[in-house]
């Protein structure tokens, strides 16, 4: 399968790349392809003709999203819209990553797909808007909500891998 991997410098992409196996992965970093540029996103999809587009790009510094709401929406909502349009045009499956922040977090049980989202911060609202863009624009798509990533690579928004962060906070790092 030919896969177009978006946000290729990031934590999740770095580990996904190691699993590419027999698949042909065309990896694009933020520098190489900014998801907020709709024309460039569409041109790249036309050029690569992927069967799958995996979007790991996000602006997910939760506190900063409160003061930079425009940027949060540009990347997490409109950027995702651009990818959904591009995926639709080339009939590629779109795999998009979202977050548990689409929920307010008051439940005392695990959330399910049937629970109604109710984000309580700008990051969560922008990510939910991204989800809606995917669902509204392109049915051949998957939205994966995760609450944490625990790979080898570090996360730009959180400063290092989860394990390293926990070790340093407990004085063991
Ligand atoms: N990390 C977690 O624990 C966690 C938890 C829940 C959900 N998620 C979700 O999982 C996904 C992957 O997270 P991650 O930890 O791998 O994030 P990450 O390490 O911050 O990687 C995100 C990548 O997206 C790139 N990017 C940012 N803006 C972009 C743009 N406009 N165009 C193209 N690329 C852009 C970043 O490049 P630059 O750094 O060069 O800007 C970075 O390489 C995200 O959707 C995130 O919301 C993550």
mmCIF file of N, CA, C and O in Angstrom, residues 90-168:
data_model
loop_
_atom_site.group_PDB
_atom_site.id
_atom_site.type_symbol
_atom_site.label_atom_id
_atom_site.label_comp_id
_atom_site.label_asym_id
_atom_site.label_seq_id
_atom_site.Cartn_x
_atom_site.Cartn_y
_atom_site.Cartn_z
ATOM 1 N N UNK A 90 -8.648 11.885 -4.174
ATOM 2 C CA UNK A 90 -7.874 10.756 -4.714
ATOM 3 C C UNK A 90 -8.397 9.408 -4.207
ATOM 4 O O UNK A 90 -7.775 8.376 -4.407
ATOM 5 N N UNK A 91 -9.530 9.454 -3.507
ATOM 6 C CA UNK A 91 -10.191 8.236 -2.979
ATOM 7 C C UNK A 91 -9.306 7.459 -2.013
ATOM 8 O O UNK A 91 -9.349 6.230 -1.969
ATOM 9 N N UNK A 92 -8.500 8.184 -1.234
ATOM 10 C CA UNK A 92 -7.643 7.531 -0.232
ATOM 11 C C UNK A 92 -8.398 7.431 1.092
ATOM 12 O O UNK A 92 -9.192 8.309 1.436
ATOM 13 N N UNK A 93 -8.110 6.373 1.836
ATOM 14 C CA UNK A 93 -8.655 6.270 3.192
ATOM 15 C C UNK A 93 -7.910 7.263 4.079
ATOM 16 O O UNK A 93 -6.684 7.330 4.037
ATOM 17 N N UNK A 94 -8.660 8.021 4.861
ATOM 18 C CA UNK A 94 -8.019 8.985 5.765
ATOM 19 C C UNK A 94 -8.065 8.442 7.191
ATOM 20 O O UNK A 94 -9.138 8.096 7.710
ATOM 21 N N UNK A 95 -6.886 8.355 7.797
ATOM 22 C CA UNK A 95 -6.788 7.948 9.204
ATOM 23 C C UNK A 95 -6.355 9.184 9.991
ATOM 24 O O UNK A 95 -5.290 9.748 9.735
ATOM 25 N N UNK A 96 -7.212 9.587 10.914
ATOM 26 C CA UNK A 96 -6.950 10.838 11.639
ATOM 27 C C UNK A 96 -6.941 10.581 13.144
ATOM 28 O O UNK A 96 -7.784 9.841 13.660
ATOM 29 N N UNK A 97 -5.992 11.215 13.838
ATOM 30 C CA UNK A 97 -5.875 11.016 15.283
ATOM 31 C C UNK A 97 -6.494 12.172 16.046
ATOM 32 O O UNK A 97 -6.216 13.343 15.773
ATOM 33 N N UNK A 98 -7.337 11.804 17.001
ATOM 34 C CA UNK A 98 -7.948 12.814 17.869
ATOM 35 C C UNK A 98 -7.606 12.487 19.326
ATOM 36 O O UNK A 98 -6.647 11.758 19.595
ATOM 37 N N UNK A 99 -8.403 12.987 20.230
ATOM 38 C CA UNK A 99 -7.984 13.021 21.626
ATOM 39 C C UNK A 99 -9.144 12.808 22.596
ATOM 40 O O UNK A 99 -10.306 13.060 22.251
ATOM 41 N N UNK A 100 -8.811 12.400 23.810
ATOM 42 C CA UNK A 100 -9.828 12.303 24.866
ATOM 43 C C UNK A 100 -10.312 13.692 25.314
ATOM 44 O O UNK A 100 -11.334 13.792 25.994
ATOM 45 N N UNK A 101 -9.593 14.730 24.914
ATOM 46 C CA UNK A 101 -10.017 16.090 25.291
ATOM 47 C C UNK A 101 -11.329 16.512 24.627
ATOM 48 O O UNK A 101 -11.844 17.582 24.902
ATOM 49 N N UNK A 102 -11.869 15.662 23.727
ATOM 50 C CA UNK A 102 -13.200 15.991 23.190
ATOM 51 C C UNK A 102 -14.275 15.779 24.258
ATOM 52 O O UNK A 102 -15.412 16.212 24.103
ATOM 53 N N UNK A 103 -13.915 15.101 25.360
ATOM 54 C CA UNK A 103 -14.839 14.916 26.490
ATOM 55 C C UNK A 103 -14.444 15.840 27.639
ATOM 56 O O UNK A 103 -13.274 16.217 27.750
ATOM 57 N N UNK A 104 -15.418 16.125 28.482
ATOM 58 C CA UNK A 104 -15.119 17.026 29.614
ATOM 59 C C UNK A 104 -14.383 16.293 30.739
ATOM 60 O O UNK A 104 -13.717 16.912 31.564
ATOM 61 N N UNK A 105 -14.490 14.979 30.765
ATOM 62 C CA UNK A 105 -13.678 14.189 31.687
ATOM 63 C C UNK A 105 -14.310 13.934 33.045
ATOM 64 O O UNK A 105 -13.604 13.541 33.983
ATOM 65 N N UNK A 106 -15.615 14.125 33.182
ATOM 66 C CA UNK A 106 -16.258 13.915 34.492
ATOM 67 C C UNK A 106 -16.746 12.491 34.729
ATOM 68 O O UNK A 106 -17.122 12.152 35.856
ATOM 69 N N UNK A 107 -16.763 11.680 33.684
ATOM 70 C CA UNK A 107 -17.322 10.321 33.830
ATOM 71 C C UNK A 107 -16.425 9.472 34.726
ATOM 72 O O UNK A 107 -15.205 9.631 34.720
ATOM 73 N N UNK A 108 -17.044 8.587 35.500
ATOM 74 C CA UNK A 108 -16.248 7.693 36.356
ATOM 75 C C UNK A 108 -16.181 6.290 35.753
ATOM 76 O O UNK A 108 -16.118 5.302 36.452
ATOM 77 N N UNK A 109 -16.224 6.264 34.415
ATOM 78 C CA UNK A 109 -16.085 5.020 33.655
ATOM 79 C C UNK A 109 -15.428 5.385 32.326
ATOM 80 O O UNK A 109 -15.395 6.576 31.969
ATOM 81 N N UNK A 110 -14.904 4.400 31.627
ATOM 82 C CA UNK A 110 -14.277 4.724 30.332
ATOM 83 C C UNK A 110 -15.302 5.293 29.347
ATOM 84 O O UNK A 110 -16.453 4.854 29.339
ATOM 85 N N UNK A 111 -14.908 6.267 28.548
ATOM 86 C CA UNK A 111 -15.788 6.808 27.509
ATOM 87 C C UNK A 111 -15.862 5.841 26.337
ATOM 88 O O UNK A 111 -14.914 5.097 26.082
ATOM 89 N N UNK A 112 -16.988 5.851 25.643
ATOM 90 C CA UNK A 112 -17.149 5.010 24.442
ATOM 91 C C UNK A 112 -17.475 5.915 23.254
ATOM 92 O O UNK A 112 -17.725 7.113 23.422
ATOM 93 N N UNK A 113 -17.525 5.289 22.094
ATOM 94 C CA UNK A 113 -17.849 6.048 20.872
ATOM 95 C C UNK A 113 -19.254 6.636 20.948
ATOM 96 O O UNK A 113 -19.566 7.613 20.272
ATOM 97 N N UNK A 114 -20.115 6.031 21.760
ATOM 98 C CA UNK A 114 -21.508 6.507 21.853
ATOM 99 C C UNK A 114 -21.642 7.736 22.745
ATOM 100 O O UNK A 114 -22.670 8.417 22.730
ATOM 101 N N UNK A 115 -20.653 8.029 23.574
ATOM 102 C CA UNK A 115 -20.746 9.195 24.464
ATOM 103 C C UNK A 115 -20.709 10.488 23.659
ATOM 104 O O UNK A 115 -20.010 10.580 22.636
ATOM 105 N N UNK A 116 -21.459 11.460 24.127
ATOM 106 C CA UNK A 116 -21.522 12.737 23.409
ATOM 107 C C UNK A 116 -20.352 13.618 23.841
ATOM 108 O O UNK A 116 -20.183 13.867 25.047
ATOM 109 N N UNK A 117 -19.550 14.067 22.874
ATOM 110 C CA UNK A 117 -18.404 14.910 23.226
ATOM 111 C C UNK A 117 -18.849 16.225 23.859
ATOM 112 O O UNK A 117 -19.917 16.757 23.536
ATOM 113 N N UNK A 118 -18.034 16.727 24.747
ATOM 114 C CA UNK A 118 -18.316 18.006 25.386
ATOM 115 C C UNK A 118 -16.988 18.629 25.823
ATOM 116 O O UNK A 118 -16.666 18.652 27.009
ATOM 117 N N UNK A 119 -16.227 19.138 24.831
ATOM 118 C CA UNK A 119 -14.900 19.656 25.167
ATOM 119 C C UNK A 119 -14.988 20.904 26.040
ATOM 120 O O UNK A 119 -15.929 21.693 25.907
ATOM 121 N N UNK A 120 -13.996 21.067 26.906
ATOM 122 C CA UNK A 120 -14.035 22.212 27.825
ATOM 123 C C UNK A 120 -12.800 23.100 27.690
ATOM 124 O O UNK A 120 -12.539 23.938 28.534
ATOM 125 N N UNK A 121 -12.049 22.898 26.617
ATOM 126 C CA UNK A 121 -10.949 23.834 26.350
ATOM 127 C C UNK A 121 -10.771 23.987 24.835
ATOM 128 O O UNK A 121 -11.344 23.239 24.046
ATOM 129 N N UNK A 122 -9.984 25.007 24.479
ATOM 130 C CA UNK A 122 -9.847 25.350 23.060
ATOM 131 C C UNK A 122 -9.253 24.195 22.263
ATOM 132 O O UNK A 122 -9.658 23.933 21.122
ATOM 133 N N UNK A 123 -8.296 23.513 22.857
ATOM 134 C CA UNK A 123 -7.696 22.355 22.176
ATOM 135 C C UNK A 123 -8.779 21.322 21.849
ATOM 136 O O UNK A 123 -8.901 20.879 20.700
ATOM 137 N N UNK A 124 -9.574 20.974 22.861
ATOM 138 C CA UNK A 124 -10.628 19.971 22.666
ATOM 139 C C UNK A 124 -11.652 20.408 21.633
ATOM 140 O O UNK A 124 -12.091 19.596 20.799
ATOM 141 N N UNK A 125 -12.028 21.672 21.661
ATOM 142 C CA UNK A 125 -13.012 22.175 20.685
ATOM 143 C C UNK A 125 -12.432 22.101 19.271
ATOM 144 O O UNK A 125 -13.103 21.667 18.325
ATOM 145 N N UNK A 126 -11.154 22.487 19.138
ATOM 146 C CA UNK A 126 -10.545 22.472 17.803
ATOM 147 C C UNK A 126 -10.385 21.038 17.292
ATOM 148 O O UNK A 126 -10.588 20.768 16.102
ATOM 149 N N UNK A 127 -10.060 20.104 18.179
ATOM 150 C CA UNK A 127 -9.916 18.712 17.752
ATOM 151 C C UNK A 127 -11.280 18.105 17.381
ATOM 152 O O UNK A 127 -11.386 17.330 16.434
ATOM 153 N N UNK A 128 -12.316 18.471 18.139
ATOM 154 C CA UNK A 128 -13.654 17.978 17.809
ATOM 155 C C UNK A 128 -14.086 18.528 16.451
ATOM 156 O O UNK A 128 -14.691 17.810 15.642
ATOM 157 N N UNK A 129 -13.761 19.795 16.204
ATOM 158 C CA UNK A 129 -14.085 20.377 14.889
ATOM 159 C C UNK A 129 -13.375 19.600 13.784
ATOM 160 O O UNK A 129 -13.952 19.344 12.720
ATOM 161 N N UNK A 130 -12.133 19.197 14.032
ATOM 162 C CA UNK A 130 -11.395 18.381 13.049
ATOM 163 C C UNK A 130 -12.090 17.055 12.795
ATOM 164 O O UNK A 130 -12.238 16.620 11.650
ATOM 165 N N UNK A 131 -12.538 16.423 13.858
ATOM 166 C CA UNK A 131 -13.282 15.156 13.720
ATOM 167 C C UNK A 131 -14.512 15.348 12.836
ATOM 168 O O UNK A 131 -14.824 14.536 11.970
ATOM 169 N N UNK A 132 -15.228 16.438 13.112
ATOM 170 C CA UNK A 132 -16.472 16.705 12.355
ATOM 171 C C UNK A 132 -16.162 16.918 10.880
ATOM 172 O O UNK A 132 -16.933 16.511 10.004
ATOM 173 N N UNK A 133 -15.044 17.612 10.609
ATOM 174 C CA UNK A 133 -14.638 17.833 9.217
ATOM 175 C C UNK A 133 -14.454 16.493 8.511
ATOM 176 O O UNK A 133 -14.913 16.298 7.381
ATOM 177 N N UNK A 134 -13.765 15.582 9.178
ATOM 178 C CA UNK A 134 -13.518 14.268 8.577
ATOM 179 C C UNK A 134 -14.846 13.571 8.302
ATOM 180 O O UNK A 134 -15.117 13.117 7.182
ATOM 181 N N UNK A 135 -15.689 13.501 9.312
ATOM 182 C CA UNK A 135 -16.953 12.776 9.199
ATOM 183 C C UNK A 135 -17.872 13.383 8.138
ATOM 184 O O UNK A 135 -18.553 12.675 7.401
ATOM 185 N N UNK A 136 -17.883 14.713 8.085
ATOM 186 C CA UNK A 136 -18.775 15.431 7.187
ATOM 187 C C UNK A 136 -18.312 15.325 5.736
ATOM 188 O O UNK A 136 -19.114 15.201 4.815
ATOM 189 N N UNK A 137 -16.976 15.340 5.545
ATOM 190 C CA UNK A 137 -16.464 15.443 4.183
ATOM 191 C C UNK A 137 -16.140 14.108 3.516
ATOM 192 O O UNK A 137 -16.186 13.993 2.303
ATOM 193 N N UNK A 138 -15.759 13.099 4.316
ATOM 194 C CA UNK A 138 -15.237 11.903 3.663
ATOM 195 C C UNK A 138 -15.532 10.654 4.478
ATOM 196 O O UNK A 138 -14.984 10.455 5.557
ATOM 197 N N UNK A 139 -16.362 9.800 3.915
ATOM 198 C CA UNK A 139 -16.812 8.617 4.665
ATOM 199 C C UNK A 139 -15.722 7.551 4.772
ATOM 200 O O UNK A 139 -15.738 6.756 5.712
ATOM 201 N N UNK A 140 -14.789 7.524 3.795
ATOM 202 C CA UNK A 140 -13.734 6.497 3.852
ATOM 203 C C UNK A 140 -12.659 6.981 4.827
ATOM 204 O O UNK A 140 -11.579 7.429 4.425
ATOM 205 N N UNK A 141 -13.006 6.942 6.088
ATOM 206 C CA UNK A 141 -12.105 7.561 7.068
ATOM 207 C C UNK A 141 -12.232 6.876 8.427
ATOM 208 O O UNK A 141 -13.250 6.262 8.734
ATOM 209 N N UNK A 142 -11.180 7.020 9.210
ATOM 210 C CA UNK A 142 -11.175 6.539 10.589
ATOM 211 C C UNK A 142 -10.721 7.679 11.481
ATOM 212 O O UNK A 142 -9.745 8.360 11.167
ATOM 213 N N UNK A 143 -11.420 7.872 12.591
ATOM 214 C CA UNK A 143 -10.977 8.835 13.604
ATOM 215 C C UNK A 143 -10.600 8.031 14.842
ATOM 216 O O UNK A 143 -11.428 7.272 15.368
ATOM 217 N N UNK A 144 -9.367 8.160 15.264
ATOM 218 C CA UNK A 144 -8.878 7.413 16.425
ATOM 219 C C UNK A 144 -8.673 8.389 17.575
ATOM 220 O O UNK A 144 -7.852 9.302 17.480
ATOM 221 N N UNK A 145 -9.448 8.194 18.635
ATOM 222 C CA UNK A 145 -9.279 9.047 19.819
ATOM 223 C C UNK A 145 -8.346 8.348 20.803
ATOM 224 O O UNK A 145 -8.652 7.245 21.251
ATOM 225 N N UNK A 146 -7.244 8.983 21.096
ATOM 226 C CA UNK A 146 -6.345 8.405 22.082
ATOM 227 C C UNK A 146 -6.125 9.407 23.214
ATOM 228 O O UNK A 146 -6.263 10.616 23.005
ATOM 229 N N UNK A 147 -5.810 8.894 24.403
ATOM 230 C CA UNK A 147 -5.581 9.822 25.518
ATOM 231 C C UNK A 147 -4.100 9.953 25.813
ATOM 232 O O UNK A 147 -3.696 10.800 26.603
ATOM 233 N N UNK A 148 -3.272 9.149 25.187
ATOM 234 C CA UNK A 148 -1.841 9.253 25.455
ATOM 235 C C UNK A 148 -1.061 8.400 24.476
ATOM 236 O O UNK A 148 -1.572 7.418 23.952
ATOM 237 N N UNK A 149 0.179 8.824 24.210
ATOM 238 C CA UNK A 149 1.062 8.076 23.320
ATOM 239 C C UNK A 149 2.319 7.742 24.104
ATOM 240 O O UNK A 149 2.848 8.602 24.818
ATOM 241 N N UNK A 150 2.769 6.516 23.967
ATOM 242 C CA UNK A 150 3.867 6.053 24.821
ATOM 243 C C UNK A 150 4.992 5.426 24.011
ATOM 244 O O UNK A 150 5.527 4.389 24.378
ATOM 245 N N UNK A 151 5.330 6.015 22.886
ATOM 246 C CA UNK A 151 6.349 5.430 22.017
ATOM 247 C C UNK A 151 7.757 5.813 22.411
ATOM 248 O O UNK A 151 8.007 6.400 23.464
ATOM 249 N N UNK A 152 8.702 5.466 21.526
ATOM 250 C CA UNK A 152 10.116 5.764 21.770
ATOM 251 C C UNK A 152 10.409 7.248 21.584
ATOM 252 O O UNK A 152 11.157 7.839 22.346
ATOM 253 N N UNK A 153 9.812 7.824 20.549
ATOM 254 C CA UNK A 153 10.142 9.215 20.211
ATOM 255 C C UNK A 153 9.485 10.174 21.199
ATOM 256 O O UNK A 153 8.472 9.858 21.811
ATOM 257 N N UNK A 154 10.079 11.337 21.344
ATOM 258 C CA UNK A 154 9.528 12.341 22.241
ATOM 259 C C UNK A 154 8.436 13.155 21.583
ATOM 260 O O UNK A 154 8.348 13.234 20.362
ATOM 261 N N UNK A 155 7.593 13.737 22.405
ATOM 262 C CA UNK A 155 6.494 14.560 21.899
ATOM 263 C C UNK A 155 6.888 16.025 22.012
ATOM 264 O O UNK A 155 7.285 16.476 23.092
ATOM 265 N N UNK A 156 6.753 16.767 20.900
ATOM 266 C CA UNK A 156 7.171 18.181 20.907
ATOM 267 C C UNK A 156 6.363 18.983 21.931
ATOM 268 O O UNK A 156 6.885 19.887 22.570
ATOM 269 N N UNK A 157 5.093 18.606 22.103
ATOM 270 C CA UNK A 157 4.247 19.385 23.011
ATOM 271 C C UNK A 157 4.479 19.088 24.478
ATOM 272 O O UNK A 157 4.132 19.876 25.337
ATOM 273 N N UNK A 158 5.066 17.920 24.761
ATOM 274 C CA UNK A 158 5.171 17.513 26.160
ATOM 275 C C UNK A 158 6.605 17.353 26.625
ATOM 276 O O UNK A 158 6.843 17.030 27.789
ATOM 277 N N UNK A 159 7.561 17.552 25.722
ATOM 278 C CA UNK A 159 8.957 17.505 26.110
ATOM 279 C C UNK A 159 9.438 16.110 26.453
ATOM 280 O O UNK A 159 9.571 15.765 27.618
ATOM 281 N N UNK A 160 9.706 15.336 25.436
ATOM 282 C CA UNK A 160 10.250 13.994 25.667
ATOM 283 C C UNK A 160 9.187 12.927 25.669
ATOM 284 O O UNK A 160 7.995 13.220 25.574
ATOM 285 N N UNK A 161 9.630 11.676 25.765
ATOM 286 C CA UNK A 161 8.673 10.570 25.781
ATOM 287 C C UNK A 161 7.983 10.519 27.132
ATOM 288 O O UNK A 161 8.479 11.060 28.128
ATOM 289 N N UNK A 162 6.852 9.843 27.182
ATOM 290 C CA UNK A 162 6.073 9.747 28.422
ATOM 291 C C UNK A 162 6.918 9.115 29.536
ATOM 292 O O UNK A 162 6.929 9.569 30.672
ATOM 293 N N UNK A 163 7.642 8.066 29.184
ATOM 294 C CA UNK A 163 8.440 7.353 30.186
ATOM 295 C C UNK A 163 9.526 8.289 30.751
ATOM 296 O O UNK A 163 9.704 8.397 31.969
ATOM 297 N N UNK A 164 10.225 9.001 29.844
ATOM 298 C CA UNK A 164 11.280 9.919 30.315
ATOM 299 C C UNK A 164 10.689 11.016 31.198
ATOM 300 O O UNK A 164 11.266 11.404 32.214
ATOM 301 N N UNK A 165 9.512 11.516 30.799
ATOM 302 C CA UNK A 165 8.876 12.589 31.580
ATOM 303 C C UNK A 165 8.517 12.085 32.986
ATOM 304 O O UNK A 165 8.781 12.757 33.980
ATOM 305 N N UNK A 166 7.959 10.882 33.066
ATOM 306 C CA UNK A 166 7.588 10.328 34.377
ATOM 307 C C UNK A 166 8.825 10.088 35.242
ATOM 308 O O UNK A 166 8.843 10.390 36.437
ATOM 309 N N UNK A 167 9.893 9.577 34.607
ATOM 310 C CA UNK A 167 11.123 9.317 35.368
ATOM 311 C C UNK A 167 11.703 10.620 35.919
ATOM 312 O O UNK A 167 12.109 10.691 37.078
ATOM 313 N N UNK A 168 11.682 11.688 35.073
ATOM 314 C CA UNK A 168 12.268 12.948 35.551
ATOM 315 C C UNK A 168 11.391 13.560 36.649
ATOM 316 O O UNK A 168 11.898 14.164 37.594
#
